[in-house]
Tab-separated table of C-alpha atoms and ligand atoms in Angstrom:
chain	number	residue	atom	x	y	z
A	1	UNK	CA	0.000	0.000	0.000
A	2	UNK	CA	1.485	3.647	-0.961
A	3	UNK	CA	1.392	5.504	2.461
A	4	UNK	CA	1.885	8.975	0.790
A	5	UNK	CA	-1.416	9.019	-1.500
A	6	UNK	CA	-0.982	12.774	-1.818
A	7	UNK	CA	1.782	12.251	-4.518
A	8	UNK	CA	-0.456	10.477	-6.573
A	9	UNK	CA	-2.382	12.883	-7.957
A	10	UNK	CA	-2.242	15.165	-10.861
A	11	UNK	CA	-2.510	18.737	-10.398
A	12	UNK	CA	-2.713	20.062	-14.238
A	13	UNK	CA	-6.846	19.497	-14.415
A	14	UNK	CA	-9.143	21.495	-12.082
A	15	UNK	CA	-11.562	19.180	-11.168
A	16	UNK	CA	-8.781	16.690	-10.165
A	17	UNK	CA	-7.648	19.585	-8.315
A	18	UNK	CA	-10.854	19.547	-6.159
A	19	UNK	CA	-10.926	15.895	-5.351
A	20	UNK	CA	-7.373	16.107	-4.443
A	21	UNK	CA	-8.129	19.121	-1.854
A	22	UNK	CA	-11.201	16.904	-0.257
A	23	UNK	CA	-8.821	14.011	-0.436
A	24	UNK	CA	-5.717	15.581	1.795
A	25	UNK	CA	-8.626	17.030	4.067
A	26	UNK	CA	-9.972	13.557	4.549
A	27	UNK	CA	-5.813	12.429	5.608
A	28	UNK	CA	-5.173	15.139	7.691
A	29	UNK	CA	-8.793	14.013	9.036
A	30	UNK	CA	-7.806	10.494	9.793
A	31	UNK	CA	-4.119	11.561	10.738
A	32	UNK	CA	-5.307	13.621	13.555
A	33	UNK	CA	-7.541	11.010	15.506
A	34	UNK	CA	-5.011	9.566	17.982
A	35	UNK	CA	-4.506	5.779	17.561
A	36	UNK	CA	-5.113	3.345	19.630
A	37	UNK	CA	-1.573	2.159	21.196
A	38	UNK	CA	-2.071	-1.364	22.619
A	39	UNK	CA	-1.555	-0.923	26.388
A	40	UNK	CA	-0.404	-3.590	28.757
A	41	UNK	CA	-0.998	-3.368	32.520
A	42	UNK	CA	2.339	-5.255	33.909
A	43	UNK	CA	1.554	-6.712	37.617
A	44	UNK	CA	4.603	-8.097	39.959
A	45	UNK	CA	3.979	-9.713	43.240
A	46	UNK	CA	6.702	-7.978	45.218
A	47	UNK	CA	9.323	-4.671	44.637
A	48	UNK	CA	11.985	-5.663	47.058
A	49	UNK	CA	12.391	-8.925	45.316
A	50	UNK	CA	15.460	-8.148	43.594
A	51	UNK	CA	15.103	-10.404	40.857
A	52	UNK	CA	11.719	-10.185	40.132
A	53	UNK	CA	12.537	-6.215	40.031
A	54	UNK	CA	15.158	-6.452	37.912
A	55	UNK	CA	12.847	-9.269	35.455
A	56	UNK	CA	9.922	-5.872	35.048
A	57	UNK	CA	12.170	-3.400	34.512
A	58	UNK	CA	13.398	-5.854	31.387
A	59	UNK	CA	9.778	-6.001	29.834
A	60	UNK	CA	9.533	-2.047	30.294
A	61	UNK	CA	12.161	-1.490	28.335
A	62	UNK	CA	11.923	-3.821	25.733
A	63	UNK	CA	7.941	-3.391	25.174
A	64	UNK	CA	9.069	0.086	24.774
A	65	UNK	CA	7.743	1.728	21.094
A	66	UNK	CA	5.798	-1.548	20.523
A	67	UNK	CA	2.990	-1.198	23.814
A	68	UNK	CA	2.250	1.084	26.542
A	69	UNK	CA	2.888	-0.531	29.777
A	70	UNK	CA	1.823	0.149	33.421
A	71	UNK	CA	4.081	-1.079	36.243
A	72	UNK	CA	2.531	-2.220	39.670
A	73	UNK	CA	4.106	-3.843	42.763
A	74	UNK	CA	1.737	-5.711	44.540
A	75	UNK	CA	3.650	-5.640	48.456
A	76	UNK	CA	3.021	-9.833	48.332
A	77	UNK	CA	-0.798	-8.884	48.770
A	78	UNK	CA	-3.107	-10.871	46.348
A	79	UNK	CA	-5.487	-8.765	47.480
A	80	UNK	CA	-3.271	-5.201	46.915
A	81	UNK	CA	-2.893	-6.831	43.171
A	82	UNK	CA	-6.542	-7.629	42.860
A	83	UNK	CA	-7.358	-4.363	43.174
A	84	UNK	CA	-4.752	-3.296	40.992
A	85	UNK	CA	-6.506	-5.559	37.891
A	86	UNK	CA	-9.366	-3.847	38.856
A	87	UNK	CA	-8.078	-0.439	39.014
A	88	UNK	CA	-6.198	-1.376	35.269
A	89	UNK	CA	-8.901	-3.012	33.716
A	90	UNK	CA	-10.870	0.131	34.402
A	91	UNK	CA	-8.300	2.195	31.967
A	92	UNK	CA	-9.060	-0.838	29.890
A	93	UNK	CA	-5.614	-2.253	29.240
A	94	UNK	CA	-5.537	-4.825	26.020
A	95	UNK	CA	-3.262	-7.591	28.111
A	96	UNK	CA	-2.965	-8.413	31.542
A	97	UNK	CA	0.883	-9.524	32.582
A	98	UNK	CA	0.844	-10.984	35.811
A	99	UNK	CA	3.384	-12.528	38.291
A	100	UNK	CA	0.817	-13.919	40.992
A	101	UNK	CA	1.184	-12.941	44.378
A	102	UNK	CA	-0.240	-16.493	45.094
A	103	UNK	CA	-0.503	-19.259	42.301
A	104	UNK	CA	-3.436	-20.243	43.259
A	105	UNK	CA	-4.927	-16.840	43.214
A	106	UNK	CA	-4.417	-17.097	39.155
A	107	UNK	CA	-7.622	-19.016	38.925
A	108	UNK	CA	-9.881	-15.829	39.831
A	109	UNK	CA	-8.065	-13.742	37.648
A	110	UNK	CA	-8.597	-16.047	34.606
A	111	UNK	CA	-12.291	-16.682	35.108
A	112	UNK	CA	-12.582	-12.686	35.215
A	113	UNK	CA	-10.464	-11.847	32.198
A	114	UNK	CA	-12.073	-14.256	30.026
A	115	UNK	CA	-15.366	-12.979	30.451
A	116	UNK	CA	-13.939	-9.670	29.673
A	117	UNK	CA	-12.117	-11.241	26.625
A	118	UNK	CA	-8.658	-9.830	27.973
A	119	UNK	CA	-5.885	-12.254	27.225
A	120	UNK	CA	-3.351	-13.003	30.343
A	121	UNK	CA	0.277	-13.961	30.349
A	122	UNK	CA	1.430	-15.658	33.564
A	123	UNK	CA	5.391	-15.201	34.473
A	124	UNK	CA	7.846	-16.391	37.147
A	125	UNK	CA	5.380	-18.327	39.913
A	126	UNK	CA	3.224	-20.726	37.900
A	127	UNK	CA	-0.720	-21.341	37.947
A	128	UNK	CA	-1.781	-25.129	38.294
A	129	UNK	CA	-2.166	-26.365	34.150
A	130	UNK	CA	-5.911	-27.060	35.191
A	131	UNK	CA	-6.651	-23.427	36.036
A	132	UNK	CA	-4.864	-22.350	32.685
A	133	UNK	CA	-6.523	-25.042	31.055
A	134	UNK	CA	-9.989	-22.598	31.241
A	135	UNK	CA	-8.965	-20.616	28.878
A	136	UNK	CA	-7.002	-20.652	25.364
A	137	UNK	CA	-6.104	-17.206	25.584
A	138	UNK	CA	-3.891	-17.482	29.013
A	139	UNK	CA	-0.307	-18.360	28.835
A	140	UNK	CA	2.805	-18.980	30.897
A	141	UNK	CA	6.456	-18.180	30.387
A	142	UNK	CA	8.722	-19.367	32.861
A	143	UNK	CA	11.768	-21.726	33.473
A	144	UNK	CA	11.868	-25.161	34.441
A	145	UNK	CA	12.671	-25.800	38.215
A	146	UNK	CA	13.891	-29.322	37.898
A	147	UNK	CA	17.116	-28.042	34.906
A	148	UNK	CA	18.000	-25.154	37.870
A	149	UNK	CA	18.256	-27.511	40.501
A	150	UNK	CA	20.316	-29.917	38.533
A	151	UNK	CA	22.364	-27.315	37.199
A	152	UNK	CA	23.232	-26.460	40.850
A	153	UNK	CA	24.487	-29.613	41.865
A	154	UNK	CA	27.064	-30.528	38.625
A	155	UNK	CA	27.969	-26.625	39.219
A	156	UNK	CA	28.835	-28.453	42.960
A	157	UNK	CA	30.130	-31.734	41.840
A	158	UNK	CA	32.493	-29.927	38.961
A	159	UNK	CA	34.220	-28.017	41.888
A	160	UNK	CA	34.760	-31.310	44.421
A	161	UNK	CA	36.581	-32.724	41.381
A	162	UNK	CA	33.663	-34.720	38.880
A	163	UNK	CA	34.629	-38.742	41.239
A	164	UNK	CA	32.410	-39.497	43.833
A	165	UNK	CA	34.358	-41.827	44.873
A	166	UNK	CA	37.343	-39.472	45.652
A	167	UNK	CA	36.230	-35.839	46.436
A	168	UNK	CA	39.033	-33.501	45.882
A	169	UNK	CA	40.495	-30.867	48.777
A	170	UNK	CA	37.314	-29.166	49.180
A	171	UNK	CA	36.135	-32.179	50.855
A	172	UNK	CA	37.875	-30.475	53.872
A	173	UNK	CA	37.442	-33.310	56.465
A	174	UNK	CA	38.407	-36.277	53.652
A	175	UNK	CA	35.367	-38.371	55.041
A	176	UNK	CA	34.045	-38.665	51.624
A	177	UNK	CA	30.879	-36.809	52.052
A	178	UNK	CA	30.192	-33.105	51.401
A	179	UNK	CA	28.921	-31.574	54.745
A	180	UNK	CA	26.218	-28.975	53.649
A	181	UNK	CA	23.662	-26.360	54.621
A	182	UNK	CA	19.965	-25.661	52.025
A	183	UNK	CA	18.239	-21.999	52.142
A	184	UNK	CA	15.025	-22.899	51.199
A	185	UNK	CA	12.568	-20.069	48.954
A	186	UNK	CA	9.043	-19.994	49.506
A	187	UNK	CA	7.346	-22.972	50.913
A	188	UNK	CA	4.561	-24.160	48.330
A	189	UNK	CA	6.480	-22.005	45.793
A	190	UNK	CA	6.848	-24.204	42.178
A	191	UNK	CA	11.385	-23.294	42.225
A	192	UNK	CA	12.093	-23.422	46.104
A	193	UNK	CA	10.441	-26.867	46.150
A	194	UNK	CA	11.140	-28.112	42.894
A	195	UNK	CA	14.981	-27.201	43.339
A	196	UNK	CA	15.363	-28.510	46.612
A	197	UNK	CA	14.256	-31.515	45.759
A	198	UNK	CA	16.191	-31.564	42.298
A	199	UNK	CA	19.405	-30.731	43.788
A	200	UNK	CA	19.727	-33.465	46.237
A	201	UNK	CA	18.685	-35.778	43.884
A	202	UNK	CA	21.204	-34.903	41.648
A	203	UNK	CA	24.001	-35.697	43.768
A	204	UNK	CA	22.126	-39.205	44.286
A	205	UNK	CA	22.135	-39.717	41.272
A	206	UNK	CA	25.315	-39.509	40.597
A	207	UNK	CA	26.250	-41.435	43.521
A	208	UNK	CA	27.406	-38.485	45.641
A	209	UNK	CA	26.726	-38.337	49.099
A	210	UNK	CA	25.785	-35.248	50.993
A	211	UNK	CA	25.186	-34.980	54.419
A	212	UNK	CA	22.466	-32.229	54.804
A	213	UNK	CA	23.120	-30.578	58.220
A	214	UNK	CA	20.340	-28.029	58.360
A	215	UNK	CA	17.832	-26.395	56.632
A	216	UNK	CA	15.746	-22.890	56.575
A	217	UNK	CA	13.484	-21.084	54.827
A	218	UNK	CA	13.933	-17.680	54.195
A	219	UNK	CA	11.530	-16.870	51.446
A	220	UNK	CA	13.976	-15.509	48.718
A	221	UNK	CA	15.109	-12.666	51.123
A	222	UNK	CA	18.330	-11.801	52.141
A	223	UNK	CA	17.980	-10.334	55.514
A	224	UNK	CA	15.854	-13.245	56.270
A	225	UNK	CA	19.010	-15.879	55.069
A	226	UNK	CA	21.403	-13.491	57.080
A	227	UNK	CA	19.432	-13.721	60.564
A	228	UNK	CA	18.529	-17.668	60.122
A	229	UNK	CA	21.867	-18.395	58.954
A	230	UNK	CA	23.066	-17.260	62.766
A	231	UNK	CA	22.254	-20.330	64.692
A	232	UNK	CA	23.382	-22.959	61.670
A	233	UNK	CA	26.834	-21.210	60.909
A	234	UNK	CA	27.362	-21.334	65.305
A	235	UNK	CA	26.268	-24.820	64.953
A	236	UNK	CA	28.179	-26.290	62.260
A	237	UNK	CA	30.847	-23.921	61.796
A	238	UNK	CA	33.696	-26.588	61.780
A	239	UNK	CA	31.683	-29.015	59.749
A	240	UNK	CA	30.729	-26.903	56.985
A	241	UNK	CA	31.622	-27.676	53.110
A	242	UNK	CA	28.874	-26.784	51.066
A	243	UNK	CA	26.113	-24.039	51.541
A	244	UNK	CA	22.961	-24.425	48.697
A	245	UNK	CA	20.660	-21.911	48.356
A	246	UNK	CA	17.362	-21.671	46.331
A	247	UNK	CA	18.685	-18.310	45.366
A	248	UNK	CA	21.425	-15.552	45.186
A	249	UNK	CA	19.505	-12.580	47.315
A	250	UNK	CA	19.658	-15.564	50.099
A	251	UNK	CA	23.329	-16.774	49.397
A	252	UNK	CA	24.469	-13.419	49.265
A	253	UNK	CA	22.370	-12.552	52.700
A	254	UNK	CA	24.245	-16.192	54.461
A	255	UNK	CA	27.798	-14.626	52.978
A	256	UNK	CA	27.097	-11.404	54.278
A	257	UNK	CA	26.966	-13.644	57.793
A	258	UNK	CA	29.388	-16.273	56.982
A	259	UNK	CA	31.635	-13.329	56.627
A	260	UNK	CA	31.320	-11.919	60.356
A	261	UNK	CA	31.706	-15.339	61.750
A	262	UNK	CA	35.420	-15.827	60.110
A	263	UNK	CA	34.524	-17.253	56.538
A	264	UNK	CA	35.879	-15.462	53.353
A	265	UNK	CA	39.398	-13.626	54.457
A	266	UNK	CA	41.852	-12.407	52.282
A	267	UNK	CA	44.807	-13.953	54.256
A	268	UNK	CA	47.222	-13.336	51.182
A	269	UNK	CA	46.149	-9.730	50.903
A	270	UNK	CA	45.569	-9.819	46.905
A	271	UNK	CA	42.296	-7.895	47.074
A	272	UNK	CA	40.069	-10.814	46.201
A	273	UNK	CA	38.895	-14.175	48.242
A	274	UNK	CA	41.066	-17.154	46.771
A	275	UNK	CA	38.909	-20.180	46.709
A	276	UNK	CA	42.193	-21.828	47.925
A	277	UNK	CA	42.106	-20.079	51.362
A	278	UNK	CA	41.298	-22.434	54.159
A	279	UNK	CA	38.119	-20.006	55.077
A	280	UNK	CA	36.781	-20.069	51.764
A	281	UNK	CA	34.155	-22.614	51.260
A	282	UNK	CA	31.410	-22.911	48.023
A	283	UNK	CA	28.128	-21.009	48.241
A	284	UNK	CA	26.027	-21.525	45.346
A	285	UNK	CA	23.109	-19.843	44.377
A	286	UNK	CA	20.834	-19.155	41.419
A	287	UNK	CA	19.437	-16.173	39.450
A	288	UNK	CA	22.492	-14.152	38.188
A	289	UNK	CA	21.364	-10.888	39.755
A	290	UNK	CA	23.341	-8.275	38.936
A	291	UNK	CA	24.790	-8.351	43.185
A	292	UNK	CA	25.615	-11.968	42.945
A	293	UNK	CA	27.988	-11.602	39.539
A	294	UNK	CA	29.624	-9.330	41.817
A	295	UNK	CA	29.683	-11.494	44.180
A	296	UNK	CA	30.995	-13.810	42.242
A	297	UNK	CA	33.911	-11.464	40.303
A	298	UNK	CA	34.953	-10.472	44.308
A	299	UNK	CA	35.429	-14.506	45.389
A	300	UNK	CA	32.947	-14.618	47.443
A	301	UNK	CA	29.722	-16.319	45.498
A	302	UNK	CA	30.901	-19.455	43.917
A	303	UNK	CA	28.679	-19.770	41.317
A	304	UNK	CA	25.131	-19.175	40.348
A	305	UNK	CA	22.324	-20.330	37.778
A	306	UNK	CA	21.282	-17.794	35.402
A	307	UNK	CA	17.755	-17.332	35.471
A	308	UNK	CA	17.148	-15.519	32.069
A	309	UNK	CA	15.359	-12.938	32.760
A	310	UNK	CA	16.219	-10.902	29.620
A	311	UNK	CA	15.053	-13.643	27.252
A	312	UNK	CA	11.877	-14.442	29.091
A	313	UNK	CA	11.020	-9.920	28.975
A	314	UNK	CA	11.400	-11.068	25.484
A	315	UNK	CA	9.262	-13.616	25.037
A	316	UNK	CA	6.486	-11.769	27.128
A	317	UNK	CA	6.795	-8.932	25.017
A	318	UNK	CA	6.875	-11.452	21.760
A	319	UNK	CA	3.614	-12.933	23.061
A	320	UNK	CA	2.059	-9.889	23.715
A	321	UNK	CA	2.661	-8.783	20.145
A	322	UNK	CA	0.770	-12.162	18.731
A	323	UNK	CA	-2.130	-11.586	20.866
A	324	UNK	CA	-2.467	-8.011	19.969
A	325	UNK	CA	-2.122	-9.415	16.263
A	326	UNK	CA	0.849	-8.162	15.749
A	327	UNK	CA	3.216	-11.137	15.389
A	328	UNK	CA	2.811	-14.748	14.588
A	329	UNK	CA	2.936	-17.997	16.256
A	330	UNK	CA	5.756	-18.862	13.816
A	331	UNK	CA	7.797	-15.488	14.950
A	332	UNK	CA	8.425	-16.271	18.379
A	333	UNK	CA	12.464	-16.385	19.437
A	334	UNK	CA	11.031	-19.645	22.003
A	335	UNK	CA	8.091	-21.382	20.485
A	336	UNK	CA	4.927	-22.484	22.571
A	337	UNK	CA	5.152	-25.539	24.302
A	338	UNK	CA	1.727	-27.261	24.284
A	339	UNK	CA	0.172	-23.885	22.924
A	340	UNK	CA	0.626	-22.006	26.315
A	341	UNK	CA	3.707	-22.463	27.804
A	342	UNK	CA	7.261	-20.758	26.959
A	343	UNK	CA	9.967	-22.184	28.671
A	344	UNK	CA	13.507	-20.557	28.761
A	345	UNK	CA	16.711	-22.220	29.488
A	346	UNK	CA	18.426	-21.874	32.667
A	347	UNK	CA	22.476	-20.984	32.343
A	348	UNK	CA	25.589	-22.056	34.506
A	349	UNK	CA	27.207	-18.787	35.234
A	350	UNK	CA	30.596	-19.026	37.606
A	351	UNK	CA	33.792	-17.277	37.646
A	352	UNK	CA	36.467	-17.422	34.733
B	401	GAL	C1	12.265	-17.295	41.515
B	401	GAL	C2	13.569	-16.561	41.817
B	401	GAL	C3	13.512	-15.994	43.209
B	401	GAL	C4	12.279	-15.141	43.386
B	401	GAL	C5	11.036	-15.892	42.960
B	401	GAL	C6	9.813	-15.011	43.005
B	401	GAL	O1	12.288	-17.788	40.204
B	401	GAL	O2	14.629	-17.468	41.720
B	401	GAL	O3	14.659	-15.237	43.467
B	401	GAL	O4	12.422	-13.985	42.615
B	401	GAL	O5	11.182	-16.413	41.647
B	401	GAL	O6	8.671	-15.655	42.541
């Protein structure tokens, strides 16, 4: 289609004149009624979730020039984001993007939107398949617990030399057996018990043993890590090999401990922690927030599993474009699994 019609037409014959005139009236016309610019309303169960903060921010600014969005923080209320659905779907938003405050709570929301014919996309804390299964137009994009978990634990077994059957030096007491601590996420939460599980298992599997000392929850938070780490560190503070959390903001909360009670010194005075110092021992978490690569570059954090944020903001944004009409099925960088799931590949990210 020629999107300048106005060149089209000839000016040498009066009444061709005319028509043109009416015709330019009848584009400035049109070219002066605003558009409508698809608008998203973006919902996120928590702000001081680091990751989760640093996940919306990524859809912002890559739905940027392609939808409007709105940003809310829901202060782990379900009922705080309910209202804020309502309070969107009044400025009536095109899409709904929601991280639940409660996975269950995603049933409600879907019964709503579909009698409002407003698609939803799901992201980060996963509705049960049967609630999704109401509607074709809901969707989740996520990442597999399970591959984080395992990832973990060969990230682990990698570092006590790849042989069960003889652990290298950071098997510190030689017994054969990796002495360790778990931070547990959210209890009921899809990742903190999918990867507690998975991790353990993995070192089964592969015929490691690991001798879990203790275990907390601390709901993804790192002042909540740092104050429950107290009475494990006191406790096992000679025994310690291996600390496994469900995620960096914890690890980096149980280092910011570990390093009061005497882990983590520079005893050669080079500036960084040597993982060859006898008060360095392997924290591993996952996410790959932008404080735990840090971590990581400074000694402290072992290692972490990227949780790919950027590509999933991409794929919600994709999705968003195909529901708006705007994109295909065919033209999305990770296809639909199913016809309602996108599922993005977790990473192995440690220091070089
Ligand atoms: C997990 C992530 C946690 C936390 C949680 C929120 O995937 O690893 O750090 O952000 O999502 O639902």
């Amino acid at each position: 289609m020629n999107k300048n019609p106005v060149r089209q037409f000839n000016f040498r014959r009066p009444g061709i004149v005319a028509s043109a005139v009416v015709m330019i009236a009848v584009v400035f016309a049109f070219s002066s009624c605003p558009a409508h610019t698809p608008a998203a309303g973006i919902f996120v169960y928590n702000e001081s979730d680091p990751f989760m903060h640093e996940f919306a921010e990524q859809i912002v600014r890559q739905a940027k020039g392609r939808f409007a969005t709105t940003l809310y923080y829901a202060n782990n209320s379900q009922l705080i984001q309910n209202e804020q659905i309502e309070a969107e779907r009044a400025k009536k938003s095109d899409i709904l993007l929601v991280n639940p405050v409660d996975r269950l709570g995603a049933f409600a929301i879907i019964r709503k939107m579909k009698a409002e014919n407003v698609p939803v996309i799901f992201f980060n804390r996963e509705p049960l398949a049967a609630d999704l299964a109401l509607w074709d137009r809901t969707f989740y994009v996520g990442a597999r617990p399970e591959q984080s978990g395992q990832l973990q634990a060969h990230m682990v077994i990698d570092l006590f030399g790849g042989n069960p059957d003889a652990p290298n030096e950071y098997d510190r007491n030689g017994d054969g057996v990796i002495q360790a601590i778990l931070f547990k996420g959210e209890q009921g939460h899809q990742d903190a018990e999918t990867r507690t599980t998975e991790v353990l298992r993995s070192f089964e599997k592969t015929g490691w043993k690991v001798e879990l000392l203790g275990m907390e929850i601390a709901n993804w938070n790192r002042d909540e890590a740092y104050s429950k780490a107290g009475s494990l560190l006191a406790a096992w503070k000679p025994a310690l090999e291996l600390v496994l959390s469900n995620n960096d903001d914890m690890a980096l909360g149980v280092i910011s401990r570990m390093r009061q009670e005497g882990w983590f010194k520079d005893s050669n005075g080079n500036g960084r922690i040597d993982q060859k110092d006898a008060s360095w021992i392997p924290v591993v978490g996952i996410d790959g927030i932008a404080d735990a690569r840090e971590s990581i570059a400074e000694g402290y954090l072992y290692g972490t599993v990227t949780n790919n944020s950027l590509q999933m903001a991409a794929s919600i944004v994709e999705l968003t474009e195909m529901l708006l009409g705007e994109r295909s099925g065919q033209e999305l960088s990770v296809p639909l699994t199913d016809g309602k799931y996108i599922w993005v590949d977790y990473q192995p990210y440690i220091s070089r």
